[in-house]
């Protein structure tokens, strides 16, 4: 992984810092730990786990097999709580026949006649998480879901379908509880994309990013 340049002094932590909170090793920027070609994580996205963020891939990204080709893509400035799980396409069983039992994996003659196409028929594509997304404690995201920028996923929600940008979802299956902003504000925020600004510009405008005046953020320099 190419190490991104350090931000100017006073402009936030390094996006590859494995322990950006002194005294709290349970929190780390995931970009420092993720080393799989089929997992992409943006700058400043962090994972919080009492066992340490270095265990993110083994504890949180389940049934992810290279030969299936699906990717997990997580944007910038996301907050991922303990116990979050991303269920990937490798968890799927063939559903084109009368039985879903995976006879073929046990071999000894049971692999004969297995059609990989019966698995491929159920693949749901990449799992895509936008920017500035907050994923709550023990939430579960099923294969192939897309979560829009600025969304909030409540604790223990089970996300099986697309989540709109700036929606708050909860429940099993997850449903939209409410939208965080008006349609016009969401459109503006999606155009501003503050998470793509450089560290210096973000630092200069933290008060606006933390605030609730979209027009002021649009005018930020």
mmCIF file of C-alpha atoms in Angstrom:
data_model
loop_
_atom_site.group_PDB
_atom_site.id
_atom_site.type_symbol
_atom_site.label_atom_id
_atom_site.label_comp_id
_atom_site.label_asym_id
_atom_site.label_seq_id
_atom_site.Cartn_x
_atom_site.Cartn_y
_atom_site.Cartn_z
ATOM 1 C CA UNK A 1 0.000 0.000 0.000
ATOM 2 C CA UNK A 2 1.301 3.409 -0.959
ATOM 3 C CA UNK A 3 1.510 5.509 2.191
ATOM 4 C CA UNK A 4 -0.497 8.733 1.800
ATOM 5 C CA UNK A 5 1.279 11.977 2.624
ATOM 6 C CA UNK A 6 1.068 13.149 6.208
ATOM 7 C CA UNK A 7 -1.268 16.108 6.720
ATOM 8 C CA UNK A 8 0.309 19.446 7.610
ATOM 9 C CA UNK A 9 1.022 19.995 11.300
ATOM 10 C CA UNK A 10 -2.177 20.779 13.179
ATOM 11 C CA UNK A 11 -4.356 19.317 10.425
ATOM 12 C CA UNK A 12 -5.396 16.061 12.018
ATOM 13 C CA UNK A 13 -3.847 12.619 12.416
ATOM 14 C CA UNK A 14 -2.141 10.545 9.760
ATOM 15 C CA UNK A 15 -4.741 8.425 7.909
ATOM 16 C CA UNK A 16 -2.551 5.329 8.388
ATOM 17 C CA UNK A 17 -2.131 5.774 12.150
ATOM 18 C CA UNK A 18 -2.963 2.379 13.705
ATOM 19 C CA UNK A 19 -3.683 4.018 17.072
ATOM 20 C CA UNK A 20 -4.878 7.611 16.558
ATOM 21 C CA UNK A 21 -6.330 7.858 20.092
ATOM 22 C CA UNK A 22 -3.463 7.744 22.629
ATOM 23 C CA UNK A 23 -4.298 5.356 25.427
ATOM 24 C CA UNK A 24 -7.091 3.680 23.464
ATOM 25 C CA UNK A 25 -5.534 0.921 21.314
ATOM 26 C CA UNK A 26 -9.001 -0.510 20.610
ATOM 27 C CA UNK A 27 -9.550 2.248 18.010
ATOM 28 C CA UNK A 28 -7.546 2.320 14.797
ATOM 29 C CA UNK A 29 -7.694 3.630 11.265
ATOM 30 C CA UNK A 30 -8.450 0.550 9.164
ATOM 31 C CA UNK A 31 -6.228 1.576 6.296
ATOM 32 C CA UNK A 32 -3.275 0.662 8.522
ATOM 33 C CA UNK A 33 -4.454 -2.956 8.773
ATOM 34 C CA UNK A 34 -6.341 -3.921 5.627
ATOM 35 C CA UNK A 35 -4.101 -5.776 3.203
ATOM 36 C CA UNK A 36 -6.486 -7.747 0.999
ATOM 37 C CA UNK A 37 -6.822 -6.762 -2.657
ATOM 38 C CA UNK A 38 -10.590 -7.344 -2.490
ATOM 39 C CA UNK A 39 -11.110 -4.952 0.463
ATOM 40 C CA UNK A 40 -10.764 -1.195 0.054
ATOM 41 C CA UNK A 41 -11.030 1.272 2.944
ATOM 42 C CA UNK A 42 -10.842 5.045 2.724
ATOM 43 C CA UNK A 43 -8.780 7.440 4.800
ATOM 44 C CA UNK A 44 -9.752 8.075 8.431
ATOM 45 C CA UNK A 45 -12.315 5.269 8.592
ATOM 46 C CA UNK A 46 -11.925 3.641 11.985
ATOM 47 C CA UNK A 47 -12.937 0.427 13.705
ATOM 48 C CA UNK A 48 -13.470 0.166 17.461
ATOM 49 C CA UNK A 49 -12.969 -3.268 19.042
ATOM 50 C CA UNK A 50 -11.788 -4.262 22.537
ATOM 51 C CA UNK A 51 -9.673 -6.980 20.875
ATOM 52 C CA UNK A 52 -7.984 -4.387 18.665
ATOM 53 C CA UNK A 53 -8.703 -3.017 15.180
ATOM 54 C CA UNK A 54 -6.041 -5.283 13.698
ATOM 55 C CA UNK A 55 -8.589 -8.123 13.848
ATOM 56 C CA UNK A 56 -11.126 -6.367 11.603
ATOM 57 C CA UNK A 57 -10.777 -8.670 8.601
ATOM 58 C CA UNK A 58 -10.963 -11.926 10.533
ATOM 59 C CA UNK A 59 -13.748 -10.849 12.888
ATOM 60 C CA UNK A 60 -15.910 -8.618 10.707
ATOM 61 C CA UNK A 61 -15.531 -9.644 7.053
ATOM 62 C CA UNK A 62 -16.975 -13.141 6.814
ATOM 63 C CA UNK A 63 -17.158 -15.688 3.973
ATOM 64 C CA UNK A 64 -15.011 -13.557 1.684
ATOM 65 C CA UNK A 65 -13.309 -15.766 -0.900
ATOM 66 C CA UNK A 66 -11.060 -14.489 -3.670
ATOM 67 C CA UNK A 67 -12.385 -16.909 -6.283
ATOM 68 C CA UNK A 68 -15.859 -15.344 -6.100
ATOM 69 C CA UNK A 69 -14.493 -11.906 -6.987
ATOM 70 C CA UNK A 70 -16.730 -9.777 -4.771
ATOM 71 C CA UNK A 71 -15.268 -6.705 -3.080
ATOM 72 C CA UNK A 72 -15.917 -4.816 0.124
ATOM 73 C CA UNK A 73 -15.477 -1.079 -0.453
ATOM 74 C CA UNK A 74 -15.736 1.332 2.505
ATOM 75 C CA UNK A 75 -15.427 5.078 2.044
ATOM 76 C CA UNK A 76 -13.678 7.804 4.020
ATOM 77 C CA UNK A 77 -14.498 9.035 7.522
ATOM 78 C CA UNK A 78 -16.668 6.059 8.458
ATOM 79 C CA UNK A 79 -17.144 4.939 12.070
ATOM 80 C CA UNK A 80 -17.537 1.187 12.602
ATOM 81 C CA UNK A 81 -18.596 -0.006 16.050
ATOM 82 C CA UNK A 82 -17.662 -3.285 17.779
ATOM 83 C CA UNK A 83 -19.253 -6.451 16.487
ATOM 84 C CA UNK A 84 -20.210 -5.165 13.043
ATOM 85 C CA UNK A 85 -20.200 -7.950 10.452
ATOM 86 C CA UNK A 86 -20.084 -7.832 6.674
ATOM 87 C CA UNK A 87 -21.493 -11.080 5.292
ATOM 88 C CA UNK A 88 -19.977 -11.595 1.862
ATOM 89 C CA UNK A 89 -21.157 -13.684 -1.082
ATOM 90 C CA UNK A 90 -19.262 -16.779 0.008
ATOM 91 C CA UNK A 91 -21.937 -17.360 2.634
ATOM 92 C CA UNK A 92 -24.500 -18.169 -0.059
ATOM 93 C CA UNK A 93 -25.567 -21.723 -0.844
ATOM 94 C CA UNK A 94 -26.892 -22.850 -4.194
ATOM 95 C CA UNK A 95 -30.644 -22.338 -4.381
ATOM 96 C CA UNK A 96 -31.368 -23.503 -7.934
ATOM 97 C CA UNK A 97 -32.082 -27.097 -6.922
ATOM 98 C CA UNK A 98 -34.259 -28.942 -4.446
ATOM 99 C CA UNK A 99 -31.624 -28.872 -1.685
ATOM 100 C CA UNK A 100 -29.331 -26.095 -0.475
ATOM 101 C CA UNK A 101 -26.898 -28.533 1.170
ATOM 102 C CA UNK A 102 -23.297 -28.023 -0.073
ATOM 103 C CA UNK A 103 -22.546 -31.671 -0.912
ATOM 104 C CA UNK A 104 -19.639 -30.754 -3.180
ATOM 105 C CA UNK A 105 -17.425 -29.234 -0.487
ATOM 106 C CA UNK A 106 -17.136 -32.585 1.288
ATOM 107 C CA UNK A 107 -15.754 -34.426 -1.731
ATOM 108 C CA UNK A 108 -15.443 -38.224 -1.701
ATOM 109 C CA UNK A 109 -17.565 -38.433 -4.819
ATOM 110 C CA UNK A 110 -20.082 -35.744 -3.764
ATOM 111 C CA UNK A 111 -18.264 -33.166 -5.842
ATOM 112 C CA UNK A 112 -19.157 -35.013 -9.043
ATOM 113 C CA UNK A 113 -21.610 -33.155 -11.210
ATOM 114 C CA UNK A 114 -21.473 -29.953 -9.186
ATOM 115 C CA UNK A 115 -22.209 -26.876 -11.310
ATOM 116 C CA UNK A 116 -20.462 -23.696 -10.118
ATOM 117 C CA UNK A 117 -23.135 -21.809 -11.996
ATOM 118 C CA UNK A 118 -25.612 -22.787 -9.302
ATOM 119 C CA UNK A 119 -23.551 -20.679 -6.841
ATOM 120 C CA UNK A 120 -22.912 -17.866 -9.309
ATOM 121 C CA UNK A 121 -26.655 -17.500 -9.829
ATOM 122 C CA UNK A 122 -27.015 -16.275 -6.249
ATOM 123 C CA UNK A 123 -24.094 -13.835 -6.133
ATOM 124 C CA UNK A 124 -25.167 -10.293 -5.295
ATOM 125 C CA UNK A 125 -22.065 -8.300 -6.241
ATOM 126 C CA UNK A 126 -19.869 -5.948 -4.261
ATOM 127 C CA UNK A 127 -20.721 -4.495 -0.871
ATOM 128 C CA UNK A 128 -20.299 -0.710 -1.062
ATOM 129 C CA UNK A 129 -20.291 1.591 1.970
ATOM 130 C CA UNK A 130 -20.240 5.323 1.288
ATOM 131 C CA UNK A 131 -18.398 8.103 3.097
ATOM 132 C CA UNK A 132 -19.186 9.509 6.556
ATOM 133 C CA UNK A 133 -21.258 6.422 7.427
ATOM 134 C CA UNK A 134 -21.810 5.410 11.066
ATOM 135 C CA UNK A 135 -22.396 1.678 11.558
ATOM 136 C CA UNK A 136 -23.665 0.842 15.046
ATOM 137 C CA UNK A 137 -22.847 -1.954 17.485
ATOM 138 C CA UNK A 138 -23.327 -5.479 16.102
ATOM 139 C CA UNK A 139 -25.016 -4.347 12.895
ATOM 140 C CA UNK A 140 -24.963 -6.926 10.102
ATOM 141 C CA UNK A 141 -24.675 -6.101 6.410
ATOM 142 C CA UNK A 142 -25.679 -8.796 3.937
ATOM 143 C CA UNK A 143 -23.968 -9.514 0.595
ATOM 144 C CA UNK A 144 -24.143 -6.901 -2.123
ATOM 145 C CA UNK A 145 -25.734 -4.062 -0.180
ATOM 146 C CA UNK A 146 -25.015 -0.421 -0.948
ATOM 147 C CA UNK A 147 -25.028 2.183 1.825
ATOM 148 C CA UNK A 148 -25.150 5.826 0.785
ATOM 149 C CA UNK A 149 -22.990 8.658 2.085
ATOM 150 C CA UNK A 150 -23.860 10.045 5.492
ATOM 151 C CA UNK A 151 -26.130 7.140 6.452
ATOM 152 C CA UNK A 152 -26.520 5.837 10.008
ATOM 153 C CA UNK A 153 -27.098 2.131 10.648
ATOM 154 C CA UNK A 154 -28.532 1.464 14.084
ATOM 155 C CA UNK A 155 -27.121 -1.092 16.516
ATOM 156 C CA UNK A 156 -28.032 -4.684 15.602
ATOM 157 C CA UNK A 157 -29.734 -3.654 12.390
ATOM 158 C CA UNK A 158 -29.668 -6.256 9.607
ATOM 159 C CA UNK A 159 -29.146 -4.482 6.293
ATOM 160 C CA UNK A 160 -30.344 -6.593 3.369
ATOM 161 C CA UNK A 161 -31.123 -3.856 0.842
ATOM 162 C CA UNK A 162 -29.864 -0.463 -0.306
ATOM 163 C CA UNK A 163 -29.650 2.365 2.239
ATOM 164 C CA UNK A 164 -30.198 5.875 0.825
ATOM 165 C CA UNK A 165 -27.686 8.637 1.472
ATOM 166 C CA UNK A 166 -28.269 10.362 4.818
ATOM 167 C CA UNK A 167 -30.909 7.856 5.922
ATOM 168 C CA UNK A 168 -31.143 6.413 9.436
ATOM 169 C CA UNK A 169 -32.068 2.721 9.312
ATOM 170 C CA UNK A 170 -32.888 0.285 12.108
ATOM 171 C CA UNK A 171 -34.403 -3.137 12.647
ATOM 172 C CA UNK A 172 -34.362 -6.594 11.060
ATOM 173 C CA UNK A 173 -34.663 -6.220 8.171
ATOM 174 C CA UNK A 174 -33.448 -2.641 8.386
ATOM 175 C CA UNK A 175 -35.974 0.015 7.423
ATOM 176 C CA UNK A 176 -35.609 3.775 7.027
ATOM 177 C CA UNK A 177 -36.578 5.444 10.310
ATOM 178 C CA UNK A 178 -36.121 8.947 8.958
ATOM 179 C CA UNK A 179 -33.912 11.035 6.728
ATOM 180 C CA UNK A 180 -31.314 13.184 8.418
ATOM 181 C CA UNK A 181 -31.834 16.217 6.176
ATOM 182 C CA UNK A 182 -34.204 17.587 3.560
ATOM 183 C CA UNK A 183 -33.970 16.412 -0.027
ATOM 184 C CA UNK A 184 -32.383 19.725 -1.064
ATOM 185 C CA UNK A 185 -29.814 19.542 1.738
ATOM 186 C CA UNK A 186 -28.922 15.953 0.838
ATOM 187 C CA UNK A 187 -28.453 16.943 -2.793
ATOM 188 C CA UNK A 188 -26.166 19.793 -1.729
ATOM 189 C CA UNK A 189 -24.114 17.633 0.645
ATOM 190 C CA UNK A 190 -23.720 14.999 -2.047
ATOM 191 C CA UNK A 191 -22.309 17.685 -4.343
ATOM 192 C CA UNK A 192 -20.054 19.276 -1.696
ATOM 193 C CA UNK A 193 -18.412 15.957 -0.733
ATOM 194 C CA UNK A 194 -16.429 17.487 2.131
ATOM 195 C CA UNK A 195 -14.751 14.136 2.803
ATOM 196 C CA UNK A 196 -12.791 14.552 -0.418
ATOM 197 C CA UNK A 197 -11.256 17.848 0.711
ATOM 198 C CA UNK A 198 -7.622 17.867 1.752
ATOM 199 C CA UNK A 199 -6.802 17.749 5.461
ATOM 200 C CA UNK A 200 -6.021 21.456 5.653
ATOM 201 C CA UNK A 201 -9.360 22.502 4.174
ATOM 202 C CA UNK A 202 -11.241 20.089 6.424
ATOM 203 C CA UNK A 203 -9.423 21.492 9.444
ATOM 204 C CA UNK A 204 -10.209 25.079 8.476
ATOM 205 C CA UNK A 205 -13.877 24.240 8.155
ATOM 206 C CA UNK A 206 -14.488 21.846 11.039
ATOM 207 C CA UNK A 207 -16.978 24.214 12.636
ATOM 208 C CA UNK A 208 -19.061 24.154 9.451
ATOM 209 C CA UNK A 209 -18.790 20.377 9.042
ATOM 210 C CA UNK A 210 -19.906 19.937 12.645
ATOM 211 C CA UNK A 211 -22.639 22.525 12.237
ATOM 212 C CA UNK A 212 -25.949 22.387 10.392
ATOM 213 C CA UNK A 213 -25.720 25.172 7.820
ATOM 214 C CA UNK A 214 -25.384 23.503 4.426
ATOM 215 C CA UNK A 215 -25.203 26.797 2.532
ATOM 216 C CA UNK A 216 -22.287 27.948 4.685
ATOM 217 C CA UNK A 217 -20.482 24.672 4.039
ATOM 218 C CA UNK A 218 -21.050 25.135 0.310
ATOM 219 C CA UNK A 219 -19.267 28.491 0.498
ATOM 220 C CA UNK A 220 -16.297 27.108 2.448
ATOM 221 C CA UNK A 221 -12.801 27.862 1.187
#
